[in-house]
PDB file of C-alpha atoms in Angstrom:
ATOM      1  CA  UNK A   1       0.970 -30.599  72.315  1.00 67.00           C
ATOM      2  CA  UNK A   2      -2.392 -32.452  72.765  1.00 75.00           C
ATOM      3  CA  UNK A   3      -5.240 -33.154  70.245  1.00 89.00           C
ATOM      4  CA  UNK A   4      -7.703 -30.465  69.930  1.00 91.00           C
ATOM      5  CA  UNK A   5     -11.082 -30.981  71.078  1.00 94.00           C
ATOM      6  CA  UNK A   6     -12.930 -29.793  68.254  1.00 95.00           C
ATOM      7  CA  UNK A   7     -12.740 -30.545  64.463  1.00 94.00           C
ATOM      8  CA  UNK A   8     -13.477 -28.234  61.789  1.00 96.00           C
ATOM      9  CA  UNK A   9     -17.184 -28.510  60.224  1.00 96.00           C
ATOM     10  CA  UNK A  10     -18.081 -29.545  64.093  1.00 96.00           C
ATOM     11  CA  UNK A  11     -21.318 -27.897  65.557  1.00 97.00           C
ATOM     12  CA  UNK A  12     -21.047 -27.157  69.284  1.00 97.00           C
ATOM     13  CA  UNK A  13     -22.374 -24.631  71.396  1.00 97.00           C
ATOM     14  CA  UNK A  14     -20.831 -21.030  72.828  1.00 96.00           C
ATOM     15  CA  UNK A  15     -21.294 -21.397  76.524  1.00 96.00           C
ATOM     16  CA  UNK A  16     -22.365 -17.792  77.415  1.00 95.00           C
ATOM     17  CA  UNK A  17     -25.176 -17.487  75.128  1.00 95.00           C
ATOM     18  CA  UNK A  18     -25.890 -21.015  73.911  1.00 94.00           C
ATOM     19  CA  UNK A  19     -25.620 -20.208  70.594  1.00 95.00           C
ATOM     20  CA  UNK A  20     -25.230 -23.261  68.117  1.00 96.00           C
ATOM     21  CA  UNK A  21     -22.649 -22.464  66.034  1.00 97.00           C
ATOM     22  CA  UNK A  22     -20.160 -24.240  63.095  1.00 97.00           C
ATOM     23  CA  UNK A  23     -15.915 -24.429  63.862  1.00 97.00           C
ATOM     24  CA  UNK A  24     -14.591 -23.112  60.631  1.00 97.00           C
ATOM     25  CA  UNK A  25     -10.939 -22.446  61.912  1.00 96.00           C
ATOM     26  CA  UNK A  26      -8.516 -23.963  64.302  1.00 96.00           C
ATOM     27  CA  UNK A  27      -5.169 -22.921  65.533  1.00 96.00           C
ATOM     28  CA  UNK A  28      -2.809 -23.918  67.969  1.00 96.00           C
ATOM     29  CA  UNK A  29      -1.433 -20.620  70.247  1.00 95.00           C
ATOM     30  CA  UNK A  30       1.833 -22.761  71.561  1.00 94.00           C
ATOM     31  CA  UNK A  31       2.519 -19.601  73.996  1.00 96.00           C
ATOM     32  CA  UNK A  32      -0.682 -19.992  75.523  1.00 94.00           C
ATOM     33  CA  UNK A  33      -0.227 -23.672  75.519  1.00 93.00           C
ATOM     34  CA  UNK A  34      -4.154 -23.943  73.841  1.00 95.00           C
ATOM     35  CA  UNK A  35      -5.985 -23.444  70.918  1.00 96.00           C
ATOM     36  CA  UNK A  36      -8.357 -20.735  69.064  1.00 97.00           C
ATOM     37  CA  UNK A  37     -11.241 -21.557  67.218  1.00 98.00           C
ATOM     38  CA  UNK A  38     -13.142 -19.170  64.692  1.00 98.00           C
ATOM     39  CA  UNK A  39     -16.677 -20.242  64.270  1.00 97.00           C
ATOM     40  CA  UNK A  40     -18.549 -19.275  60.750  1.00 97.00           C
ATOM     41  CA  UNK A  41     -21.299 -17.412  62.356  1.00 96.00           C
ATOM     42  CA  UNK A  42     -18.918 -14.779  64.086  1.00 95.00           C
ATOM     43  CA  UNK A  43     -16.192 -14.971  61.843  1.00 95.00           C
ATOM     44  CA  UNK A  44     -14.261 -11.296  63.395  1.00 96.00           C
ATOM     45  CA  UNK A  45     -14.327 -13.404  66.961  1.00 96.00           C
ATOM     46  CA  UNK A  46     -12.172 -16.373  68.390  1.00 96.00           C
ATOM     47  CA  UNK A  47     -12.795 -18.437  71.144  1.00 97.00           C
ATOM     48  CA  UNK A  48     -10.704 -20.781  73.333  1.00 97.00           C
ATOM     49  CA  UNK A  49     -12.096 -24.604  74.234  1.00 94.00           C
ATOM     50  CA  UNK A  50     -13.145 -23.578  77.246  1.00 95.00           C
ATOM     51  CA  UNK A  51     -15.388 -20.924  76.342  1.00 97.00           C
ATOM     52  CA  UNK A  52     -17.208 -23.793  73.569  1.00 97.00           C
ATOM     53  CA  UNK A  53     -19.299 -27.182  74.133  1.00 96.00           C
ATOM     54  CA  UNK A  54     -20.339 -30.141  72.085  1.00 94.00           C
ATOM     55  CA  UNK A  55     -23.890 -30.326  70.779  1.00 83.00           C
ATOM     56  CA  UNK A  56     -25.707 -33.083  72.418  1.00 71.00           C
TER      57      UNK A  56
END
C-alpha cells in the first residue's frame, strides 16, 4: 500500500471547480487499490487523489 498524498488538516484544491477546501477524512479503499478523502466543506461527498491538488 503506498503513502497517501494528502494529510488530514491539509488545504488543497478540488480540480473541477477550484474550490479551496480542508481534508478532514482519509481512508484507504484496498479494492480500489486508492484512497477517499472527505473534505470539511462538503462533508456528504468523497473524492479520490486524483480528483484533488495541493495549494500552492
Amino acid at each position: 500500500m503506498k503513502k497517501s498524498q494528502f494529510s488530514v488538516g491539509e488545504e488543497v484544491n478540488i480540480k473541477e471547480s477550484g474550490e479551496s477546501v480542508t481534508i478532514l477524512k482519509c481512508q484507504y479503499i484496498s479494492n480500489m487499490k486508492r484512497y477517499a478523502y472527505t473534505v470539511n466543506e462538503h462533508p456528504n461527498t468523497f473524492f479520490f487523489e486524483e480528483e484533488l491538488t495541493k495549494n500552492l
